[in-house]
Coordinates of C-alpha atoms in Angstrom, one line a residue:
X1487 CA -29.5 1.6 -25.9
X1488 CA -25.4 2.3 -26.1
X1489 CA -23.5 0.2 -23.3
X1490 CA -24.4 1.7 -20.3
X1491 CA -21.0 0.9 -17.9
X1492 CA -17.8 2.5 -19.2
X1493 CA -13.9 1.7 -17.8
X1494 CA -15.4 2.7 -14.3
X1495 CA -19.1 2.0 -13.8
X1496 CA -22.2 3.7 -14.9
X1497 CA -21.4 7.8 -14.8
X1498 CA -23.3 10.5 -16.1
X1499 CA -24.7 14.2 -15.7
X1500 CA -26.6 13.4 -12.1
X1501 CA -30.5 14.1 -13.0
X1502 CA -29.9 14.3 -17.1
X1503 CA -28.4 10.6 -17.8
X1504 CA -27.8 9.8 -14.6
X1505 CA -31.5 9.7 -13.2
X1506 CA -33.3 8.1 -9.6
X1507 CA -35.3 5.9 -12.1
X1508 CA -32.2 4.5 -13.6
X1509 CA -30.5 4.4 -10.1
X1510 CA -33.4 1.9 -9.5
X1511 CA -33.9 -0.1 -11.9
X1512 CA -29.8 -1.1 -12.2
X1513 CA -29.9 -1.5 -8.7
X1514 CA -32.7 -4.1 -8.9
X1515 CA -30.9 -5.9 -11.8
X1516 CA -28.0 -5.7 -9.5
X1517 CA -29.3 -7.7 -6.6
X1518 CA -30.8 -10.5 -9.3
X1519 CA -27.3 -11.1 -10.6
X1520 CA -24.7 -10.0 -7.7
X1521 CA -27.3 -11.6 -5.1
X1522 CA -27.7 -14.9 -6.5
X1523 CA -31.0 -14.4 -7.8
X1524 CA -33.0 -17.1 -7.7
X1525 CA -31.9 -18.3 -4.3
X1526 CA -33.3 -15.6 -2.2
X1527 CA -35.9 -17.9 -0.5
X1528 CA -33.0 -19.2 1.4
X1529 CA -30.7 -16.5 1.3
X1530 CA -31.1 -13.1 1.9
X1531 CA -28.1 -11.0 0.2
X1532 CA -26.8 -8.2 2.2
X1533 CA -25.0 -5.1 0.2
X1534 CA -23.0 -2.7 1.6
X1535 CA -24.1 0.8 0.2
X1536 CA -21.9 4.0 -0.1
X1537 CA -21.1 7.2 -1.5
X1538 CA -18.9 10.4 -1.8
X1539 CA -20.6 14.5 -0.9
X1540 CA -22.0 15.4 -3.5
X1541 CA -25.7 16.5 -3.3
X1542 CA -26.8 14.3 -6.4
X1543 CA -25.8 11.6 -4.0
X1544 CA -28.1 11.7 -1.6
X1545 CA -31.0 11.3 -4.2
X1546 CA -29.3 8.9 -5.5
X1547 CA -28.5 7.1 -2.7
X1548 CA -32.2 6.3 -1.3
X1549 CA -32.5 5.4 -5.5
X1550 CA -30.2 2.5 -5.0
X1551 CA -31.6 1.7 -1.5
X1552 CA -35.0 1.3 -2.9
X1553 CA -34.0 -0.4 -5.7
X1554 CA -32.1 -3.4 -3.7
X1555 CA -34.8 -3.2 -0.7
X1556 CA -37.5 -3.5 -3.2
X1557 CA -35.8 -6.8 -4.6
X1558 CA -35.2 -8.6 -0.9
X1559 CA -31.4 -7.1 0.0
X1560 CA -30.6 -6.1 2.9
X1561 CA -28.7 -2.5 2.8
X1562 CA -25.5 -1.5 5.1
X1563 CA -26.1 1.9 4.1
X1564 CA -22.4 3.4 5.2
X1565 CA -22.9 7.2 4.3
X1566 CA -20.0 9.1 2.9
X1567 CA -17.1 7.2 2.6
X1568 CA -14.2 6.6 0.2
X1569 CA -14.2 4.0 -3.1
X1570 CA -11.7 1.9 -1.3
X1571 CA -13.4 1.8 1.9
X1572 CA -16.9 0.6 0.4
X1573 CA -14.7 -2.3 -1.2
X1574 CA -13.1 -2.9 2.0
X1575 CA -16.2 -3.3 4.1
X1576 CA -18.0 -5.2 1.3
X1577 CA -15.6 -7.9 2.0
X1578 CA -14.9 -7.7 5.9
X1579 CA -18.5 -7.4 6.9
X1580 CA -19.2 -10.7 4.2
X1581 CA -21.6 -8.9 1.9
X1582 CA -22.2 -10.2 -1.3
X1583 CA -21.9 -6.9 -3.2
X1584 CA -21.3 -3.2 -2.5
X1585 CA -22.5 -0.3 -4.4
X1586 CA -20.6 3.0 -4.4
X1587 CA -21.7 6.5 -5.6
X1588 CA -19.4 8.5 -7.0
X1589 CA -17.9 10.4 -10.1
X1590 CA -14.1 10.1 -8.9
X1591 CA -12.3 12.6 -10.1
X1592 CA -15.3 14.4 -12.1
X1593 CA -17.0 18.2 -11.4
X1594 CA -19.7 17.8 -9.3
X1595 CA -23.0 18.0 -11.6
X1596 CA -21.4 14.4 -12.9
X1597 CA -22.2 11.2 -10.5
X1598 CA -21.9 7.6 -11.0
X1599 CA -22.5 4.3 -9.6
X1600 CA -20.4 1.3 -9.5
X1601 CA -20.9 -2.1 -8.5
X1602 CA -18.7 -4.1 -6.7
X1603 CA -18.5 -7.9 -6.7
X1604 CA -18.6 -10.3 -3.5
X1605 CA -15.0 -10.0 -1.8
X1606 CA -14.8 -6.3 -3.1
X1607 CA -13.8 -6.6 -6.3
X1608 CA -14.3 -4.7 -9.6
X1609 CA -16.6 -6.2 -11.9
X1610 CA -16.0 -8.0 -15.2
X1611 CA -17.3 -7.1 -18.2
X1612 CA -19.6 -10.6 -18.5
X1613 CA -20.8 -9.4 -15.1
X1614 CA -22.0 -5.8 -16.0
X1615 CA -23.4 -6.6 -19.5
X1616 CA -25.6 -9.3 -17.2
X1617 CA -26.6 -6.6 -14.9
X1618 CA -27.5 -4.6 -18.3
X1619 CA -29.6 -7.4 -19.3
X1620 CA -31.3 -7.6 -16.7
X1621 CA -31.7 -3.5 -16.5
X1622 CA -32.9 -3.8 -20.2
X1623 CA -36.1 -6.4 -19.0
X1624 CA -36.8 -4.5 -15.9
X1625 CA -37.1 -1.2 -17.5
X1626 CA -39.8 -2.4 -20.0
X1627 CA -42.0 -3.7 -17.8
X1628 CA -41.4 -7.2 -18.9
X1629 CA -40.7 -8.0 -14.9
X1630 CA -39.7 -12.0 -14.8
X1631 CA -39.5 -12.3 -11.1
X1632 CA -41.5 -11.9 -7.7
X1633 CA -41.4 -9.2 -5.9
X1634 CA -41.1 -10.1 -2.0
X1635 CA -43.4 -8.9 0.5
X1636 CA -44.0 -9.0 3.6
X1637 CA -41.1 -10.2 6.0
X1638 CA -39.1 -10.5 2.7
X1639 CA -38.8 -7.0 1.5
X1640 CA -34.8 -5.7 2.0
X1641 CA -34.2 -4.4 5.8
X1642 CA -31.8 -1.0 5.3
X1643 CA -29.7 -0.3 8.7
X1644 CA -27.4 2.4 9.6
X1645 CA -23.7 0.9 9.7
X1646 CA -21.9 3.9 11.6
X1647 CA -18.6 1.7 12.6
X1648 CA -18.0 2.0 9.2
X1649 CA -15.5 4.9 9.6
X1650 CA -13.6 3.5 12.2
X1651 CA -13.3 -0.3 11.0
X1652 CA -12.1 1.2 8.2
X1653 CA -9.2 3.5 9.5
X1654 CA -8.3 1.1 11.7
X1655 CA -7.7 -1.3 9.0
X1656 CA -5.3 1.5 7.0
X1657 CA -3.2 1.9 9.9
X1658 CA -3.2 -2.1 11.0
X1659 CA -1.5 -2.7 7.7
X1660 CA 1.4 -0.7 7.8
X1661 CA 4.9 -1.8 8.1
X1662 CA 5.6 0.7 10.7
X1663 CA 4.4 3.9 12.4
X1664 CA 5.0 7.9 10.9
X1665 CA 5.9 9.3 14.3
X1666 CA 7.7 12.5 13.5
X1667 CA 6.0 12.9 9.8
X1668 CA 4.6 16.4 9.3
X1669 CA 1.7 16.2 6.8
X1670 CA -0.8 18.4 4.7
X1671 CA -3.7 16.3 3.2
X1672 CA -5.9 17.9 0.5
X1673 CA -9.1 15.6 1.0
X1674 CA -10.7 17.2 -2.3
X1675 CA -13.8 18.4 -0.3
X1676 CA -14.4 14.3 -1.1
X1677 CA -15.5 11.1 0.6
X1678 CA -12.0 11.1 2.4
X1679 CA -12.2 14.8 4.0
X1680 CA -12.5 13.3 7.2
X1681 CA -10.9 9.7 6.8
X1682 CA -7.7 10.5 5.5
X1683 CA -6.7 13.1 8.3
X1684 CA -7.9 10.8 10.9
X1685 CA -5.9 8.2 9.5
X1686 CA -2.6 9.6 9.2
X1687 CA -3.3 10.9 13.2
X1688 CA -3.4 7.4 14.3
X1689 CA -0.7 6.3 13.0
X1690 CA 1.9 8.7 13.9
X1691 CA 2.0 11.7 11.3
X1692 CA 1.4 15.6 12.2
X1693 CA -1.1 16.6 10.1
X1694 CA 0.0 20.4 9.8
X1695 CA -2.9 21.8 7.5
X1696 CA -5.7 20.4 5.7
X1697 CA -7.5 21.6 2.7
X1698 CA -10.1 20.5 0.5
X1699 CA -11.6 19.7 4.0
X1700 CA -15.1 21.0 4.1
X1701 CA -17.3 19.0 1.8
X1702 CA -20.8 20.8 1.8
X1703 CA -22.1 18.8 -1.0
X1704 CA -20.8 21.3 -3.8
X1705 CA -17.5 22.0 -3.9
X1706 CA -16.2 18.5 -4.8
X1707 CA -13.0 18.7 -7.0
X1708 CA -13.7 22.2 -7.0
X1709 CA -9.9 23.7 -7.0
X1710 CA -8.6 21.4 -5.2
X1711 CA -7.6 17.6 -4.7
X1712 CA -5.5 15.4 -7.1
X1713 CA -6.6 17.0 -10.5
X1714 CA -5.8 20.3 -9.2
X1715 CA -2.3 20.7 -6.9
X1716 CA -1.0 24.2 -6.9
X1717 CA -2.9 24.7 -3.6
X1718 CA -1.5 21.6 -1.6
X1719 CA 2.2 22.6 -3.1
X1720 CA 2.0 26.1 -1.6
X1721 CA 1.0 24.6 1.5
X1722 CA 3.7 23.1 1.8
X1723 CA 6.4 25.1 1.5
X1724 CA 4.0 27.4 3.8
X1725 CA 3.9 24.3 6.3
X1726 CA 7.4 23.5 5.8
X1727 CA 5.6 19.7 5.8
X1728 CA 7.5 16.5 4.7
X1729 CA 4.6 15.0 2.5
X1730 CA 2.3 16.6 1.1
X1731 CA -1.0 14.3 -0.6
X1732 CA -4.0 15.1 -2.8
X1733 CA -6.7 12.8 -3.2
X1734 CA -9.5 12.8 -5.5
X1735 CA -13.2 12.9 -5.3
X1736 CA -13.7 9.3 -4.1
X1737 CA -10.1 8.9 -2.8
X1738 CA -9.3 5.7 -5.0
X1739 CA -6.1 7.8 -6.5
X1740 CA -3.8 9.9 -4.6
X1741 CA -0.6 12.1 -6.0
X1742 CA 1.9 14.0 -3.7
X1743 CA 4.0 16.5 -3.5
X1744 CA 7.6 17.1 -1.2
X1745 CA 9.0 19.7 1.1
X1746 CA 9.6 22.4 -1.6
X1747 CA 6.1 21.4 -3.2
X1748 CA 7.6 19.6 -6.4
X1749 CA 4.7 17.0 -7.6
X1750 CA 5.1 13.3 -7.2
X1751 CA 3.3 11.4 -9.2
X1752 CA 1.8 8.1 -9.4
X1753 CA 4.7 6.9 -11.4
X1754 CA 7.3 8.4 -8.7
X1755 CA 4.9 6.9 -5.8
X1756 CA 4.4 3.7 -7.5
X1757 CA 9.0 3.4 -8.0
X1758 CA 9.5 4.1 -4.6
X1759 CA 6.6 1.7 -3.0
X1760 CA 8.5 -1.1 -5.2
X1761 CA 11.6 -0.6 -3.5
X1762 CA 10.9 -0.5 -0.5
X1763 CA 8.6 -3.4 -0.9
X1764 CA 11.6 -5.4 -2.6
X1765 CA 13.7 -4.5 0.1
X1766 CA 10.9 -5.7 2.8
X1767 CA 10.2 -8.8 1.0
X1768 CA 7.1 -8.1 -0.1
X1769 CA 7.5 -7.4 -3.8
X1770 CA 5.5 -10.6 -4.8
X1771 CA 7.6 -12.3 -7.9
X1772 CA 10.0 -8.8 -7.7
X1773 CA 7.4 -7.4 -10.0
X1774 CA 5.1 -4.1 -10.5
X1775 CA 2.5 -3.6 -12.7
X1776 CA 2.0 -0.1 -14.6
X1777 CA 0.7 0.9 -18.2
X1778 CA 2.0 2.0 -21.2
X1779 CA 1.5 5.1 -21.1
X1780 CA 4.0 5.1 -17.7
X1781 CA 7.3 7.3 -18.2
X1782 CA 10.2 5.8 -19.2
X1783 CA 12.1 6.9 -16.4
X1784 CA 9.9 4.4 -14.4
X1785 CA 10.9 1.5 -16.7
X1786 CA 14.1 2.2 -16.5
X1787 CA 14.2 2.9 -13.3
X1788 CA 12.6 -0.8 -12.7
X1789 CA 15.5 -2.1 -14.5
X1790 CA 18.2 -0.4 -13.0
X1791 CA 16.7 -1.3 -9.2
X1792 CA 16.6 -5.0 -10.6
X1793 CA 12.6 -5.4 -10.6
X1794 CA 10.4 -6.9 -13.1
X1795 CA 8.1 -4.4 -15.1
X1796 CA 4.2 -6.1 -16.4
X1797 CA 2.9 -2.9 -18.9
X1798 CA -0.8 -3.4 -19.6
X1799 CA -3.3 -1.3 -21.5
X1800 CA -4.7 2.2 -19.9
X1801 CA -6.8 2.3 -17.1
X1802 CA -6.4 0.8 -14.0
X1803 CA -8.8 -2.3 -14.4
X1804 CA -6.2 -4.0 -16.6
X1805 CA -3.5 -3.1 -14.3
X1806 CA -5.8 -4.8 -11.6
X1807 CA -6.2 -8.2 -14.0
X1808 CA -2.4 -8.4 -14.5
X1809 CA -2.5 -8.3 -10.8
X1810 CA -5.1 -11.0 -10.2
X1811 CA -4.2 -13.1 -12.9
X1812 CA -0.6 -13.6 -12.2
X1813 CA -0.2 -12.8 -8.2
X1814 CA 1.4 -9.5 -8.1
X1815 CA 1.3 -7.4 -4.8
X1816 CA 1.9 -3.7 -6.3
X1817 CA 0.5 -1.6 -9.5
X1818 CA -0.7 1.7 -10.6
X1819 CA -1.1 4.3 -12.8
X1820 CA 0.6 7.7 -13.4
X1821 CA -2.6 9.3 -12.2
X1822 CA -2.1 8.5 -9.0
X1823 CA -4.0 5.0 -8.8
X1824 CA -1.9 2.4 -7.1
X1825 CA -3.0 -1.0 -5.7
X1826 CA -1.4 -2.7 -3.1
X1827 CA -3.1 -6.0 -3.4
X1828 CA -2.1 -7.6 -0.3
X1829 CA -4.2 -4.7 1.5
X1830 CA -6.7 -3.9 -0.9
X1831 CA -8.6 -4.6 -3.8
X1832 CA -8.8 -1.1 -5.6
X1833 CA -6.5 1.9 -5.5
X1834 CA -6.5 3.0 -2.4
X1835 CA -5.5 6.7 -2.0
X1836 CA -5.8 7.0 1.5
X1837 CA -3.4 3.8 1.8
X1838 CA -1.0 4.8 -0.7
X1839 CA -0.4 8.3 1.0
X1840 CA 0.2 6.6 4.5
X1841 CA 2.6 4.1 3.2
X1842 CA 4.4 6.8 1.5
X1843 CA 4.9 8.3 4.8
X1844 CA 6.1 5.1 6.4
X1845 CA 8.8 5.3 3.9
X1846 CA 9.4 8.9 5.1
X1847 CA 9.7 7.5 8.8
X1848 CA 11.4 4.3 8.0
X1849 CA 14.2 5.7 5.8
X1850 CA 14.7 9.4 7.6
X1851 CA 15.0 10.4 3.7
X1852 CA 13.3 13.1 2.1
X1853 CA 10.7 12.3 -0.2
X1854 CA 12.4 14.3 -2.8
X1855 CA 15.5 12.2 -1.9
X1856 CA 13.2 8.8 -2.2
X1857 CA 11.7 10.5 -5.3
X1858 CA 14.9 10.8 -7.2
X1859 CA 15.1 7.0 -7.5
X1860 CA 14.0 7.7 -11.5
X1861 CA 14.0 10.5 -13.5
X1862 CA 10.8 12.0 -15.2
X1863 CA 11.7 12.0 -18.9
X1864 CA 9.7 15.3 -21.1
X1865 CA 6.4 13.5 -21.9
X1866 CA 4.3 15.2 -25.1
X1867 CA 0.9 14.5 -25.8
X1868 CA -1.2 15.8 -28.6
X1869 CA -4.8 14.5 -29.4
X1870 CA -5.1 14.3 -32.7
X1871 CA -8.6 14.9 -33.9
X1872 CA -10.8 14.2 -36.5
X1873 CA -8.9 11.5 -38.4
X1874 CA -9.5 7.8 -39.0
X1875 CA -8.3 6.0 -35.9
X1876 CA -8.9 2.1 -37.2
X1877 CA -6.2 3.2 -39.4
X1878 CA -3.5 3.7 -37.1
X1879 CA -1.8 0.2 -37.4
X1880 CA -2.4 -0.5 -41.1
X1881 CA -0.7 3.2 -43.1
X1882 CA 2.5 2.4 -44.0
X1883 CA 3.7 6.0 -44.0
X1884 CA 2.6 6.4 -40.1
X1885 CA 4.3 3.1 -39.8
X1886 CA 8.0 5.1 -41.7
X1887 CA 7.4 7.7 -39.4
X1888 CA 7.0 6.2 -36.4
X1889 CA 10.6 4.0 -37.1
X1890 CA 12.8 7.4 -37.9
X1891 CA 11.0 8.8 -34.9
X1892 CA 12.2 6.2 -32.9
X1893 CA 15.7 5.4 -34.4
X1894 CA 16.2 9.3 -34.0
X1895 CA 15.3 8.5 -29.8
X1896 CA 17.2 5.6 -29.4
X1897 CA 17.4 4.2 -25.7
X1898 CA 16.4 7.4 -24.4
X1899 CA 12.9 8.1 -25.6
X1900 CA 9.9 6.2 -27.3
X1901 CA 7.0 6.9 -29.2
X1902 CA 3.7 6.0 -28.4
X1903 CA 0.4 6.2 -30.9
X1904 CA -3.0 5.4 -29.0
X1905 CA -6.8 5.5 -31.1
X1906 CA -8.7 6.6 -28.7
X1907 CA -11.8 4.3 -27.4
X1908 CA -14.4 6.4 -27.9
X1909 CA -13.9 9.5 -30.0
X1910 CA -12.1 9.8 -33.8
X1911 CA -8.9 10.8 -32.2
X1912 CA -5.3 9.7 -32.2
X1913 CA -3.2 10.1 -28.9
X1914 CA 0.4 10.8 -30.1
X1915 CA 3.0 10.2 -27.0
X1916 CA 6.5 11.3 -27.4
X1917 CA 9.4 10.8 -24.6
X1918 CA 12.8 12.1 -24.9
X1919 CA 15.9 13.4 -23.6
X1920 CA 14.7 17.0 -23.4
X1921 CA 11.6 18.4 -23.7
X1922 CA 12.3 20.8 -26.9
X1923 CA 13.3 17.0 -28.6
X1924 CA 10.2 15.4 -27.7
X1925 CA 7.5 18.6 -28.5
X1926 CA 9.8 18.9 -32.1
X1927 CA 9.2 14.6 -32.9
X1928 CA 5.5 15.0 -31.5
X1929 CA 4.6 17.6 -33.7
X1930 CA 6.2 15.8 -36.7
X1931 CA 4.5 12.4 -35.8
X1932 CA 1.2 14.8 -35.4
X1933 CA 1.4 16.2 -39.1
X1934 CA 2.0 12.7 -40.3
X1935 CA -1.3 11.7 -38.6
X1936 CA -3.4 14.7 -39.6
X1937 CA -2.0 14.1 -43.4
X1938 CA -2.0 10.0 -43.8
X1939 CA -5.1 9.2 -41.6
X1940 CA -7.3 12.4 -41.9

């Protein structure tokens, strides 16, 4: 058996890989390594348990439920909820995990469960190949524990204040109210289709028109939310708004868009969050956290604003470590995941969106004006398939090519080359000055690729 848990959980097809039986059986594993197996005589572990609309969920769901039940936890079963807010509850409510439901930004035959550590944090790696481990035994029938019975059997209850402990929490954190902010929210017919309008209503905003609304179990991602903006931009120039946010299935991500329904992106989000944060004092260490594969207009951006840029690998776990580890207060990705650690501990899309309008309300700017603080270079990317990707570091001729492509950039653009993780692919990233410059050095780096490495 492959590693089961990728960069964000356990996901799969909901019913194919992704069955009730394996639902079970991880959740079991679960509560003997997040619950402090072994102590459950004295302790009875409590878990909080959510998920986002779509229909596989619900099977899935009672999976889960059985699964930690069966093995002595006792369930907060929350109901449809954001990512963030799961993570959020796990630690206010003092459980000692959380388990959320979800395929993020996925269609919706996918699903996916992630587990969340005590405090509602992300797991590390040691963690989930422990929980495999134990999966692995549990599975065979080789069962090295005692089931409960009796009085010790898991107790599931209804937590309904979720919702509102939650949104109260969002607007409780913000550095000031949106009074006079006119706001369309795309919810992504996702776990935030009710939170996220609610939310921006208490504190302040006008929320003008919603969309992506009306989960019914279905149409999750379906044409709308963070992966899909054309309908939130005409909305707002319908709307005449003065933010405009899409979030994503499980509302851990959110992107934007201004009056005239020009996109702003995590990048854009991220720049203008870590100025006002400097400005507010709460830039911890006058540092944000982003990846590589983040424009160069942010970086430089960063430097011309006089703030500290920490680049980490892809994905927004690493982002998170760089966080933990050295005590920063804000990071993201360009797809719209940003963490404000001092409020949460995931991305929060929901969050970000309402502090991007307390910007809005604070500064009596645009967000196009607060946008413009850097300048989205031309970004190219073409996968390059079917070559040899351990190879990427080692040819000498990528390594020529790569050196003219960037003495030909200078201080204006960079190259990028990325093997991919899991497929015999090379990502090839060129930024430059204009877009006609970057697609002409990508395509050249490309060939070089194809010819030296195929």
């Amino acid at each position: 058996m492959g590693r089961l848990f990728g960069t964000d959980g356990v996901r799969g097809v909901a019913n194919e890989g992704l069955t009730a039986e394996l639902a079970l059986g991880l959740s079991v594993a679960a509560a003997h390594v997040l619950g402090d197996a072994g102590a459950f005589e004295g302790h009875r572990p409590v878990a909080v348990v959510g998920r986002d609309p779509r229909a596989s969920g619900e099977f899935l769901e009672a999976a889960v439920i059985a699964g930690l039940a069966s093995a002595g936890v006792d369930v907060l079963r929350v109901g449809v909820l954001p990512t963030p807010a799961v993570a959020y509850l796990t630690g206010a409510l003092g459980a000692d995990f959380g388990v959320m439901l979800s395929a993020s930004h996925n269609a919706m035959p996918d699903n996916g469960i992630k587990f969340l550590a005590r405090g509602g944090h992300k797991l590390d790696d040691a963690i989930e190949d422990a929980i495999e481990e134990h999966y692995s035994r549990y599975g065979v029938g080789d069962e090295n524990w005692k089931r409960p019975t009796g009085a010790a059997v898991g107790r599931v209850r209804q937590y309904t204040e979720g919702f509102d402990k939650y949104v109260a929490h969002l607007v409780a954190v913000l550095p000031n109210r949106l009074d006079g902010i006119r706001v369309v929210i795309d919810g992504a017919h996702g776990a935030a289709a009710r939170v996220a309008p609610e939310a921006f209503a208490r504190a302040g905003a006008e929320v003008v028109y919603t969309l992506g609304a009306e989960p019914d179990g279905l149409n999750i991602n379906d044409g709308v939310g963070s992966t899909h903006l054309d309908k939130l931009r005409s909305a707002m120039k319908e709307h005449r708004a003065d933010l405009g946010i899409a979030l994503d299935g499980d509302a851990d991500r959110c992107l934007a868009a201004d009056a005239d329904g020009n996109e702003v992106d995590g990048d854009q989000i991220i720049a203008i969050l870590a100025v006002a944060m400097k400005e507010a004092g709460t830039l911890r260490r006058n540092t944000a956290v982003a990846t590589v594969m983040s424009n160069l207009g942010f970086k430089l951006a960063m430097q011309r604003e006089g703030i500290d840029l920490v680049e980490t690998a892809v994905g927004d776990r690493y982002v998170l470590e760089a966080m933990k580890q050295h005590g920063f207060a804000l990071g993201g990705e360009q797809s719209g995941h940003v963490i404000l650690l001092d409020h949460a501990t995931t991305g929060d899309g929901t969050l970000t969106g309402l502090m991007l309008g307390a910007r809005l309300a604070a500064t009596k700017q645009s967000l196009a004006d607060l946008a413009a603080v850097m300048t989205r270079l031309p970004q190219v990317l073409i996968n390059v398939k079917g070559v040899d990707r351990s190879r990427v570091g080692t040819s000498a001729e990528l390594t020529a090519a790569v050196a003219e492509a960037e003495a030909e950039l200078g201080t204006t653009g960079r190259v990028l080359l990325r093997p991919s993780g899991t497929e015999p692919l090379v990502r090839v990233m060129v930024e430059a000055a204009d877009e006609a410059q970057a697609k002409a050095v990508a395509e050249r780096l490309a060939d070089v690729v194809k010819t030296h490495l195929g």
